[in-house]
Amino acid sequence: MYKKRLCLPPGPTPLPLVGNLLQGSTILYDTYGKFTEQYGPIFTVWNGTSPAVALCGYDVLKEALVNYAKLFSYRGSIPISERLMNGCGIVTTNGELWQQTRRFAVASLRNSGLGTRTIDQRIQEEASHLIQAVKDINGQAFNPQTLLGRAVNNVINLTMFGKRWDYKDKQFLSFLKIIDNLFLFLRSPLGVIYASFPMLMKYLPGPHQKKFHDTEAVKSLIKEQIVSHMETLDVESPRDFIDCFLIQMKKVNLLQGNVFSIENLMLTMFELFIVGTETTANTLYFSLLVMIKYPQIQDRIQQEIDIVIGTDRLPKLADRIEMPYTNAVMHEIMRFVDIVPMGLPHQIMEDITFRGFNIPKGTTIIPMLASALSDPAHWEKPDEFYPGHFLDKNGQFCINDAFIPFSAGKRICPGEAFARTEIFLFVTSLLQNFTLRAVNHPDTFNLNTLRRTFRKQGLLYNLKAFPRGRANERCSGESNVTKKEV
């Protein structure tokens, strides 16, 4: 370990065997700010006996992930995902399999060949079910997180399988619970220990083994759907992602058989099923909390909705260009909450001198995305919720280059456009129909506290949704925070 340290950027001194795991927080995104102040924007931390170089700040991240993309784009080891994915999918793979699978998934998620309905239409269909579910609550206090998770997952289901589940379907709810438990495990100290000592943890008994076992039920459902689609496939009329993949399987030659295979189809769908639900649902949930925290922001968005969309139809993605303030708020929500503060690990492809540091081939690289989203060199008010970050002097929407919540370079999230579309359409559909209110005064909660809680164990916070025109009906005396609130 000592010899390795001589070749790497500075960082906190690791302990034998355990590295930096016992020094402060086990979660790097809780401590990177302190390490940056002490060691600069490039520093080394140790997960057990394995070093990882953290990159902080937009300029450093852009230089590595974009300017030196060829050297920094190889995926580093993610032990939990590797066990789940068996060398398939997009997240943990490299080389030809990764390139071909990613290219196919991106094209499919951008409406290429997904039957007669566009992604917009699939989201609109689910938005109508979500609106009805909120109406059925009839103005009572509720935690929207569960409904949002069901809605987001159903968009994935519509895209992958061509079908949706009822919000009360027991099998559907059990699968969502499996996803939730898996993410809780990933963020927990036990998950960090597994990632640091995978060969040991793979065989040790414990609650982590059940997390892996439970995912087999989700994989079995996907296999059943694939078999059903194979029996009813019409190559002239693809219905969904499965059909498109099966058709591609018939077209490719044997050399691409490992890419377009049933196993890769099943595990890629499993991957999209998992990663396409939790982060988007949590971003939507935080969006609603912003609306009840800042009623004036909610009012202004509703004014744009009334002018551009009206009440006779659901919002569509094409409306976004005419709604600069709404678009700015959606982007500021994604910046401020930074649901994924720490990017997935990369790996250096060859020895490199980067910003004065010699980094050897094979070194794990951790992109600290949150550091770009709060970089004071690129954001006027990095620690505040400020939609003006995305508005020019004329009040028109403008993007900031440091906005990289989906990462950057060759490993940028393939579902970025899909997720942005969901966030815009679900939020505008809800605000078109409802005005949201906190159960108690909005000053009783702090957004900075809430976003930190999001990253760890999730949050349960109640609100009320009144049909437009009844928003002044307020309720007092009820607790707006459940037991899991900080």
Short mmCIF file of C-alpha atoms in Angstrom, two decimals:
data_model
loop_
_atom_site.label_atom_id
_atom_site.label_comp_id
_atom_site.label_asym_id
_atom_site.label_seq_id
_atom_site.Cartn_x
_atom_site.Cartn_y
_atom_site.Cartn_z
CA MET A 1 0.00 0.00 0.00
CA TYR A 2 2.87 2.38 0.84
CA LYS A 3 4.51 1.85 -2.55
CA LYS A 4 1.20 2.45 -4.32
CA ARG A 5 0.67 5.71 -2.41
CA LEU A 6 3.93 7.12 -3.76
CA CYS A 7 2.51 7.02 -7.30
CA LEU A 8 -0.88 8.61 -6.54
CA PRO A 9 -2.28 12.07 -5.72
CA PRO A 10 -2.31 12.96 -1.99
CA GLY A 11 -5.17 12.06 0.29
CA PRO A 12 -6.07 10.93 3.80
CA THR A 13 -3.66 8.33 5.19
CA PRO A 14 -5.20 4.86 4.86
CA LEU A 15 -5.18 2.26 7.61
CA PRO A 16 -3.86 -1.24 6.83
CA LEU A 17 -6.47 -3.48 5.16
CA VAL A 18 -9.46 -1.18 5.75
CA GLY A 19 -8.08 1.91 4.00
CA ASN A 20 -10.13 5.02 4.80
CA LEU A 21 -13.35 3.16 5.66
CA LEU A 22 -13.15 3.92 9.39
CA GLN A 23 -12.11 7.56 8.99
CA GLY A 24 -15.18 9.78 9.24
CA SER A 25 -18.12 9.05 6.96
CA THR A 26 -18.02 5.87 4.89
CA ILE A 27 -19.79 7.81 2.14
CA LEU A 28 -17.34 9.82 0.02
CA TYR A 29 -19.88 12.43 -1.11
CA ASP A 30 -20.31 13.47 2.53
CA THR A 31 -16.61 14.27 2.93
CA TYR A 32 -15.27 15.28 -0.48
CA GLY A 33 -15.62 19.00 0.35
CA LYS A 34 -13.34 18.63 3.37
CA PHE A 35 -10.82 16.60 1.35
CA THR A 36 -10.87 19.15 -1.47
CA GLU A 37 -10.00 21.95 0.95
CA GLN A 38 -7.13 19.90 2.36
CA TYR A 39 -5.71 18.18 -0.73
CA GLY A 40 -7.11 20.05 -3.74
CA PRO A 41 -9.57 18.95 -6.46
CA ILE A 42 -7.72 15.66 -7.13
CA PHE A 43 -7.11 13.33 -4.20
CA THR A 44 -6.82 9.63 -3.38
CA VAL A 45 -8.99 7.60 -1.03
CA TRP A 46 -8.73 3.90 -0.26
CA ASN A 47 -11.54 1.33 -0.24
CA GLY A 48 -9.83 -1.40 1.71
CA THR A 49 -6.56 -2.02 -0.13
CA SER A 50 -7.77 -0.50 -3.42
CA PRO A 51 -7.02 3.16 -4.22
CA ALA A 52 -9.44 5.47 -6.01
CA VAL A 53 -8.67 8.95 -7.31
CA ALA A 54 -11.52 11.43 -6.84
CA LEU A 55 -11.97 14.26 -9.35
CA CYS A 56 -13.74 17.43 -8.14
CA GLY A 57 -14.91 20.63 -9.82
CA TYR A 58 -16.37 21.11 -13.28
CA ASP A 59 -13.11 22.08 -15.00
CA VAL A 60 -11.30 18.97 -13.74
CA LEU A 61 -14.23 16.69 -14.62
CA LYS A 62 -14.60 18.13 -18.11
CA GLU A 63 -10.90 17.78 -18.82
CA ALA A 64 -10.94 14.12 -17.75
CA LEU A 65 -14.30 12.87 -19.01
CA VAL A 66 -14.56 14.93 -22.21
CA ASN A 67 -11.11 16.12 -23.28
CA TYR A 68 -9.42 12.83 -22.31
CA ALA A 69 -12.50 10.68 -22.89
CA LYS A 70 -10.57 7.88 -24.61
CA LEU A 71 -8.41 7.33 -21.52
CA PHE A 72 -11.09 7.89 -18.86
CA SER A 73 -14.12 6.11 -20.36
CA TYR A 74 -13.35 2.55 -19.28
CA ARG A 75 -15.76 1.38 -16.57
CA GLY A 76 -14.20 0.63 -13.20
CA SER A 77 -15.21 -2.23 -10.97
CA ILE A 78 -18.70 -2.12 -9.38
CA PRO A 79 -18.83 -5.40 -7.43
CA ILE A 80 -22.55 -5.34 -6.57
CA SER A 81 -23.59 -4.58 -10.16
CA GLU A 82 -21.13 -7.13 -11.53
CA ARG A 83 -22.72 -9.84 -9.40
CA LEU A 84 -26.19 -8.83 -10.55
CA MET A 85 -25.36 -8.39 -14.25
CA ASN A 86 -23.08 -11.34 -15.05
CA GLY A 87 -21.09 -9.41 -17.64
CA CYS A 88 -24.12 -8.06 -19.52
CA GLY A 89 -25.98 -4.76 -19.84
CA ILE A 90 -24.59 -1.23 -20.05
CA VAL A 91 -23.46 -0.01 -16.64
CA THR A 92 -20.64 -2.47 -15.85
CA THR A 93 -19.53 -3.55 -19.33
CA ASN A 94 -16.81 -2.34 -21.66
CA GLY A 95 -15.72 -2.82 -25.26
CA GLU A 96 -17.95 -3.94 -28.12
CA LEU A 97 -20.72 -5.32 -25.92
CA TRP A 98 -21.04 -2.00 -24.08
CA GLN A 99 -20.91 0.09 -27.27
CA GLN A 100 -23.50 -1.96 -29.17
CA THR A 101 -25.88 -2.38 -26.23
CA ARG A 102 -25.67 1.29 -25.28
CA ARG A 103 -26.19 2.44 -28.87
CA PHE A 104 -29.28 0.25 -29.20
CA ALA A 105 -30.74 1.36 -25.85
CA VAL A 106 -30.23 5.06 -26.58
CA ALA A 107 -31.86 4.76 -30.01
CA SER A 108 -34.81 2.85 -28.53
CA LEU A 109 -35.31 5.30 -25.68
CA ARG A 110 -35.42 8.10 -28.24
CA ASN A 111 -38.46 6.61 -29.95
CA SER A 112 -36.56 4.72 -32.64
CA GLY A 113 -38.83 1.83 -33.54
CA LEU A 114 -40.91 1.53 -30.39
CA GLY A 115 -44.18 0.86 -32.12
CA THR A 116 -46.88 3.39 -32.93
CA ARG A 117 -46.74 5.36 -29.66
CA THR A 118 -44.01 7.88 -28.90
CA ILE A 119 -42.28 8.20 -25.53
CA ASP A 120 -44.35 11.36 -25.00
CA GLN A 121 -47.55 9.39 -25.44
CA ARG A 122 -46.45 6.63 -23.08
CA ILE A 123 -45.64 9.18 -20.38
CA GLN A 124 -48.91 11.03 -21.03
CA GLU A 125 -50.81 7.77 -20.65
CA GLU A 126 -49.20 7.14 -17.28
CA ALA A 127 -49.62 10.78 -16.23
CA SER A 128 -53.38 10.42 -16.67
CA HIS A 129 -53.36 7.43 -14.28
CA LEU A 130 -51.24 9.36 -11.79
CA ILE A 131 -53.62 12.33 -11.92
CA GLN A 132 -56.58 10.06 -11.24
CA ALA A 133 -54.78 8.40 -8.32
CA VAL A 134 -54.12 11.81 -6.75
CA LYS A 135 -57.75 12.84 -7.33
CA ASP A 136 -58.89 9.70 -5.51
CA ILE A 137 -57.02 10.85 -2.39
CA ASN A 138 -59.52 13.73 -2.29
CA GLY A 139 -57.33 16.40 -0.74
CA GLN A 140 -56.11 14.30 2.16
CA ALA A 141 -52.49 14.38 3.32
CA PHE A 142 -50.39 11.77 1.52
CA ASN A 143 -46.80 10.81 0.83
CA PRO A 144 -46.35 11.12 -2.96
CA GLN A 145 -43.18 9.03 -3.11
CA THR A 146 -44.99 5.73 -3.54
CA LEU A 147 -47.28 6.99 -6.30
CA LEU A 148 -44.40 8.62 -8.16
CA GLY A 149 -42.34 5.42 -7.99
CA ARG A 150 -45.23 3.44 -9.44
CA ALA A 151 -45.81 5.97 -12.22
CA VAL A 152 -42.15 6.16 -13.24
CA ASN A 153 -41.75 2.40 -13.18
CA ASN A 154 -44.86 1.98 -15.31
CA VAL A 155 -43.32 4.21 -17.99
CA ILE A 156 -40.39 1.78 -18.04
CA ASN A 157 -42.85 -1.11 -18.21
CA LEU A 158 -44.73 0.48 -21.11
CA THR A 159 -41.46 1.05 -22.95
CA MET A 160 -39.92 -2.36 -22.21
CA PHE A 161 -42.98 -4.65 -22.16
CA GLY A 162 -45.71 -2.60 -23.82
CA LYS A 163 -47.92 -2.90 -20.72
CA ARG A 164 -48.49 -1.23 -17.37
CA TRP A 165 -49.50 -2.50 -13.94
CA ASP A 166 -52.28 -1.26 -11.72
CA TYR A 167 -50.92 0.78 -8.81
CA LYS A 168 -52.37 -1.73 -6.35
CA ASP A 169 -51.09 -4.88 -8.08
CA LYS A 170 -49.34 -6.96 -5.40
CA GLN A 171 -46.64 -8.35 -7.70
CA PHE A 172 -45.90 -4.86 -9.00
CA LEU A 173 -45.59 -3.48 -5.47
CA SER A 174 -43.30 -6.33 -4.41
CA PHE A 175 -40.95 -5.57 -7.32
CA LEU A 176 -40.83 -1.89 -6.38
CA LYS A 177 -39.99 -2.92 -2.82
CA ILE A 178 -37.11 -5.05 -4.12
CA ILE A 179 -35.76 -2.05 -6.05
CA ASP A 180 -36.07 0.20 -3.00
CA ASN A 181 -34.29 -2.32 -0.76
CA LEU A 182 -31.50 -2.75 -3.30
CA PHE A 183 -30.79 0.99 -3.38
CA LEU A 184 -30.91 1.20 0.41
CA PHE A 185 -28.29 -1.56 0.48
CA LEU A 186 -26.11 0.21 -2.09
CA ARG A 187 -26.08 3.39 0.03
CA SER A 188 -25.60 1.69 3.37
CA PRO A 189 -22.33 1.08 5.24
CA LEU A 190 -22.86 -2.63 4.50
CA GLY A 191 -22.96 -1.81 0.78
CA VAL A 192 -19.71 0.14 1.08
CA ILE A 193 -18.08 -2.80 2.87
CA TYR A 194 -19.31 -5.18 0.14
CA ALA A 195 -17.84 -2.93 -2.55
CA SER A 196 -14.51 -2.85 -0.70
CA PHE A 197 -14.27 -6.59 0.04
CA PRO A 198 -16.46 -8.30 -2.61
CA MET A 199 -14.69 -11.67 -2.64
CA LEU A 200 -15.15 -12.01 1.11
CA MET A 201 -18.70 -10.60 1.29
CA LYS A 202 -19.89 -12.79 -1.59
CA TYR A 203 -19.62 -15.85 0.63
CA LEU A 204 -20.32 -14.43 4.07
CA PRO A 205 -23.90 -14.89 5.34
CA GLY A 206 -25.89 -11.78 6.15
CA PRO A 207 -28.81 -9.57 5.07
CA HIS A 208 -26.98 -8.61 1.87
CA GLN A 209 -27.46 -12.12 0.50
CA LYS A 210 -31.25 -11.70 0.57
CA LYS A 211 -30.99 -8.51 -1.51
CA PHE A 212 -29.35 -10.47 -4.32
CA HIS A 213 -31.74 -13.41 -3.96
CA ASP A 214 -34.82 -11.17 -4.17
CA THR A 215 -33.76 -9.70 -7.53
CA GLU A 216 -34.23 -13.12 -9.14
CA ALA A 217 -38.00 -12.58 -8.98
CA VAL A 218 -37.66 -9.46 -11.14
CA LYS A 219 -35.43 -11.29 -13.60
CA SER A 220 -37.96 -14.15 -13.81
CA LEU A 221 -40.74 -11.72 -14.72
CA ILE A 222 -38.60 -10.24 -17.48
CA LYS A 223 -37.81 -13.73 -18.83
CA GLU A 224 -41.53 -14.53 -18.96
CA GLN A 225 -42.20 -11.35 -20.92
CA ILE A 226 -39.41 -12.15 -23.40
CA VAL A 227 -40.76 -15.66 -24.02
CA SER A 228 -44.27 -14.27 -24.55
CA HIS A 229 -42.96 -11.70 -27.01
CA MET A 230 -41.01 -14.34 -28.94
CA GLU A 231 -44.23 -16.29 -29.43
CA THR A 232 -46.20 -13.28 -30.71
CA LEU A 233 -43.47 -11.29 -32.50
CA ASP A 234 -44.41 -9.46 -35.71
CA VAL A 235 -41.20 -8.18 -37.30
CA GLU A 236 -43.19 -5.65 -39.32
CA SER A 237 -44.85 -4.12 -36.28
CA PRO A 238 -42.63 -3.88 -33.17
CA ARG A 239 -44.54 -3.05 -30.01
CA ASP A 240 -41.80 -2.21 -27.52
CA PHE A 241 -38.16 -2.58 -26.51
CA ILE A 242 -38.31 -6.39 -26.41
CA ASP A 243 -39.67 -6.63 -29.95
CA CYS A 244 -37.02 -4.24 -31.27
CA PHE A 245 -34.26 -6.26 -29.63
CA LEU A 246 -35.64 -9.58 -30.92
CA ILE A 247 -35.85 -8.17 -34.44
CA GLN A 248 -32.26 -6.97 -34.17
CA MET A 249 -31.25 -10.47 -33.07
CA LYS A 250 -32.58 -11.81 -36.36
CA LYS A 251 -30.60 -9.25 -38.36
CA VAL A 252 -27.13 -9.48 -36.86
CA ASN A 253 -24.50 -12.01 -37.78
CA LEU A 254 -23.04 -14.63 -35.47
CA LEU A 255 -20.12 -12.38 -34.50
CA GLN A 256 -22.57 -10.12 -32.64
CA GLY A 257 -24.40 -12.99 -31.01
CA ASN A 258 -22.99 -12.21 -27.55
CA VAL A 259 -24.40 -8.67 -27.83
CA PHE A 260 -27.84 -9.44 -29.20
CA SER A 261 -28.57 -12.48 -27.07
CA ILE A 262 -31.47 -13.42 -24.83
CA GLU A 263 -29.28 -13.13 -21.74
CA ASN A 264 -28.10 -9.64 -22.65
CA LEU A 265 -31.68 -8.61 -23.45
CA MET A 266 -32.95 -9.87 -20.10
CA LEU A 267 -30.17 -8.30 -18.05
CA THR A 268 -30.20 -5.00 -19.96
CA MET A 269 -33.92 -4.74 -19.26
CA PHE A 270 -33.30 -5.61 -15.61
CA GLU A 271 -30.70 -2.86 -15.46
CA LEU A 272 -33.01 -0.28 -17.05
CA PHE A 273 -35.84 -1.46 -14.80
CA ILE A 274 -33.66 -0.77 -11.73
CA VAL A 275 -31.82 2.43 -12.65
CA GLY A 276 -34.74 3.95 -14.55
CA THR A 277 -37.04 4.03 -11.53
CA GLU A 278 -35.38 5.21 -8.33
CA THR A 279 -33.45 8.30 -9.39
CA THR A 280 -36.24 9.75 -11.55
CA ALA A 281 -38.90 9.05 -8.92
CA ASN A 282 -36.82 10.76 -6.23
CA THR A 283 -36.19 13.78 -8.47
CA LEU A 284 -39.93 14.07 -9.06
CA TYR A 285 -40.59 13.80 -5.35
CA PHE A 286 -38.10 16.56 -4.59
CA SER A 287 -39.77 18.64 -7.33
CA LEU A 288 -43.05 18.50 -5.43
CA LEU A 289 -41.30 19.46 -2.20
CA VAL A 290 -39.88 22.52 -3.97
CA MET A 291 -43.42 23.47 -5.04
CA ILE A 292 -44.76 23.39 -1.48
CA LYS A 293 -41.66 25.10 -0.09
CA TYR A 294 -41.91 27.95 -2.62
CA PRO A 295 -45.59 28.55 -3.53
CA GLN A 296 -44.57 31.56 -5.63
CA ILE A 297 -42.54 29.26 -7.91
CA GLN A 298 -45.51 26.92 -8.19
CA ASP A 299 -47.81 29.84 -9.07
CA ARG A 300 -45.50 31.07 -11.80
CA ILE A 301 -45.21 27.61 -13.37
CA GLN A 302 -48.99 27.29 -13.35
CA GLN A 303 -49.25 30.64 -15.13
CA GLU A 304 -47.02 29.30 -17.91
CA ILE A 305 -49.07 26.11 -18.04
CA ASP A 306 -52.31 28.08 -18.38
CA ILE A 307 -50.90 30.25 -21.18
CA VAL A 308 -49.08 27.60 -23.22
CA ILE A 309 -51.08 24.40 -22.57
CA GLY A 310 -54.44 25.36 -21.12
CA THR A 311 -56.76 22.74 -19.66
CA ASP A 312 -58.00 20.83 -22.71
CA ARG A 313 -55.00 18.54 -23.18
CA LEU A 314 -52.07 17.08 -21.30
CA PRO A 315 -48.63 18.68 -21.59
CA LYS A 316 -46.27 17.42 -24.29
CA LEU A 317 -42.53 17.76 -24.63
CA ALA A 318 -42.83 20.29 -27.45
CA ASP A 319 -44.36 22.72 -24.92
CA ARG A 320 -41.07 22.96 -23.06
CA ILE A 321 -39.49 25.41 -25.51
CA GLU A 322 -42.34 27.87 -24.85
CA MET A 323 -42.06 27.52 -21.06
CA PRO A 324 -38.62 28.94 -20.16
CA TYR A 325 -39.31 29.49 -16.47
CA THR A 326 -40.73 25.99 -15.97
CA ASN A 327 -37.78 24.52 -17.84
CA ALA A 328 -35.36 26.53 -15.69
CA VAL A 329 -37.00 25.32 -12.48
CA MET A 330 -36.84 21.67 -13.61
CA HIS A 331 -33.12 22.01 -14.34
CA GLU A 332 -32.44 23.83 -11.08
CA ILE A 333 -34.19 21.01 -9.21
CA MET A 334 -31.88 18.47 -10.86
CA ARG A 335 -28.86 20.64 -10.06
CA PHE A 336 -29.78 21.39 -6.46
CA VAL A 337 -30.86 17.93 -5.33
CA ASP A 338 -27.98 16.15 -7.19
CA ILE A 339 -29.61 12.76 -6.70
CA VAL A 340 -26.43 11.02 -7.91
CA PRO A 341 -23.69 13.12 -6.26
CA MET A 342 -20.96 10.62 -7.04
CA GLY A 343 -20.60 9.19 -10.55
CA LEU A 344 -19.96 5.51 -11.18
CA PRO A 345 -16.27 4.54 -11.15
CA HIS A 346 -14.12 4.84 -14.25
CA GLN A 347 -10.72 3.27 -14.83
CA ILE A 348 -7.58 4.69 -16.44
CA MET A 349 -6.69 2.88 -19.67
CA GLU A 350 -2.95 3.66 -19.56
CA ASP A 351 -0.39 5.54 -17.47
CA ILE A 352 -1.16 9.25 -17.61
CA THR A 353 0.09 12.54 -16.22
CA PHE A 354 -3.05 14.49 -15.38
CA ARG A 355 -2.82 18.01 -13.98
CA GLY A 356 0.65 17.34 -12.65
CA PHE A 357 -0.17 13.96 -11.07
CA ASN A 358 1.12 10.63 -12.35
CA ILE A 359 -1.82 8.22 -12.37
CA PRO A 360 -0.96 4.61 -13.26
CA LYS A 361 -2.93 2.41 -15.65
CA GLY A 362 -5.79 0.57 -13.98
CA THR A 363 -6.42 3.21 -11.29
CA THR A 364 -10.07 3.68 -10.32
CA ILE A 365 -11.43 7.19 -10.94
CA ILE A 366 -14.41 8.61 -9.02
CA PRO A 367 -16.13 11.62 -10.70
CA MET A 368 -17.68 13.77 -7.97
CA LEU A 369 -20.62 15.12 -9.99
CA ALA A 370 -21.98 17.11 -7.03
CA SER A 371 -18.80 19.18 -7.04
CA ALA A 372 -19.59 20.41 -10.57
CA LEU A 373 -23.22 21.13 -9.70
CA SER A 374 -22.15 23.32 -6.78
CA ASP A 375 -18.94 24.73 -8.25
CA PRO A 376 -18.80 28.43 -7.20
CA ALA A 377 -16.74 29.21 -10.31
CA HIS A 378 -19.72 28.29 -12.50
CA TRP A 379 -22.85 28.97 -10.41
CA GLU A 380 -23.92 32.36 -9.08
CA LYS A 381 -25.58 30.94 -5.95
CA PRO A 382 -24.37 27.33 -5.72
CA ASP A 383 -25.80 26.62 -2.26
CA GLU A 384 -29.22 28.14 -2.91
CA PHE A 385 -32.22 27.04 -4.94
CA TYR A 386 -32.13 29.66 -7.69
CA PRO A 387 -33.90 29.10 -11.06
CA GLY A 388 -32.05 32.15 -12.39
CA HIS A 389 -29.09 29.84 -12.96
CA PHE A 390 -30.88 28.73 -16.14
CA LEU A 391 -32.37 32.03 -17.34
CA ASP A 392 -30.63 34.69 -19.42
CA LYS A 393 -31.12 38.44 -19.02
CA ASN A 394 -34.21 38.25 -21.26
CA GLY A 395 -35.86 35.55 -19.17
CA GLN A 396 -35.19 32.83 -21.75
CA PHE A 397 -33.93 29.38 -20.85
CA CYS A 398 -30.17 28.86 -21.14
CA ILE A 399 -28.08 25.86 -20.22
CA ASN A 400 -24.97 26.01 -18.05
CA ASP A 401 -22.06 23.81 -19.16
CA ALA A 402 -21.46 22.77 -15.54
CA PHE A 403 -24.91 21.12 -15.44
CA ILE A 404 -23.82 17.47 -15.52
CA PRO A 405 -26.16 15.51 -13.21
CA PHE A 406 -26.09 12.65 -15.74
CA SER A 407 -22.26 12.71 -15.94
CA ALA A 408 -20.36 13.70 -19.10
CA GLY A 409 -18.37 12.23 -21.95
CA LYS A 410 -18.77 8.73 -23.35
CA ARG A 411 -20.27 7.37 -20.12
CA ILE A 412 -23.06 9.92 -19.85
CA CYS A 413 -26.30 8.26 -18.72
CA PRO A 414 -28.05 6.73 -21.78
CA GLY A 415 -31.43 7.58 -20.26
CA GLU A 416 -30.74 11.31 -19.84
CA ALA A 417 -33.24 12.56 -22.45
CA PHE A 418 -35.80 9.99 -21.28
CA ALA A 419 -35.51 11.11 -17.63
CA ARG A 420 -35.70 14.81 -18.47
CA THR A 421 -38.85 14.16 -20.50
CA GLU A 422 -40.46 12.27 -17.62
CA ILE A 423 -39.63 14.99 -15.10
CA PHE A 424 -41.05 17.77 -17.28
CA LEU A 425 -44.24 15.94 -18.28
CA PHE A 426 -45.11 14.50 -14.87
CA VAL A 427 -44.54 17.76 -12.98
CA THR A 428 -46.44 19.93 -15.47
CA SER A 429 -49.29 17.40 -15.65
CA LEU A 430 -49.67 17.46 -11.87
CA LEU A 431 -49.49 21.25 -11.63
CA GLN A 432 -51.94 21.61 -14.49
CA ASN A 433 -54.51 19.77 -12.38
CA PHE A 434 -53.54 20.46 -8.77
CA THR A 435 -52.10 23.05 -6.46
CA LEU A 436 -49.81 21.47 -3.89
CA ARG A 437 -49.67 22.58 -0.29
CA ALA A 438 -47.63 21.59 2.76
CA VAL A 439 -49.68 20.11 5.58
CA ASN A 440 -48.08 22.65 7.92
CA HIS A 441 -46.25 25.86 7.12
CA PRO A 442 -43.47 25.32 4.52
CA ASP A 443 -40.97 27.03 6.82
CA THR A 444 -41.03 23.88 8.94
CA PHE A 445 -38.62 22.08 6.59
CA ASN A 446 -35.29 22.91 5.00
CA LEU A 447 -34.42 21.84 1.44
CA ASN A 448 -30.74 21.35 2.25
CA THR A 449 -31.65 18.96 5.05
CA LEU A 450 -34.08 17.14 2.79
CA ARG A 451 -31.62 16.56 -0.04
CA ARG A 452 -29.01 15.13 2.33
CA THR A 453 -31.64 12.73 3.62
CA PHE A 454 -32.53 11.72 0.06
CA ARG A 455 -29.01 10.49 -0.54
CA LYS A 456 -28.97 8.18 2.45
CA GLN A 457 -32.15 6.49 3.56
CA GLY A 458 -34.88 8.19 1.60
CA LEU A 459 -37.51 10.54 2.92
CA LEU A 460 -41.19 10.39 3.74
CA TYR A 461 -42.89 13.79 3.73
CA ASN A 462 -46.60 14.38 3.43
CA LEU A 463 -48.34 17.04 1.36
CA LYS A 464 -51.82 17.82 0.03
CA ALA A 465 -53.02 18.19 -3.55
CA PHE A 466 -56.09 20.33 -4.22
CA PRO A 467 -57.81 20.56 -7.60
CA ARG A 468 -56.99 23.94 -9.13
CA GLY A 469 -59.26 26.53 -7.56
CA ARG A 470 -59.48 24.82 -4.16
CA ALA A 471 -55.88 25.41 -3.12
CA ASN A 472 -56.76 27.82 -0.33
CA GLU A 473 -58.20 24.93 1.64
CA ARG A 474 -55.46 24.46 4.21
CA CYS A 475 -55.17 22.01 7.04
CA SER A 476 -53.41 22.56 10.33
CA GLY A 477 -52.64 20.41 13.31
CA GLU A 478 -51.40 17.37 11.35
CA SER A 479 -47.78 16.31 11.31
CA ASN A 480 -46.26 16.80 7.89
CA VAL A 481 -43.27 14.58 8.59
CA THR A 482 -43.29 10.83 9.17
CA LYS A 483 -40.90 8.93 11.40
CA LYS A 484 -38.16 8.66 8.75
CA GLU A 485 -37.74 12.47 8.52
CA VAL A 486 -34.52 13.89 9.94
#
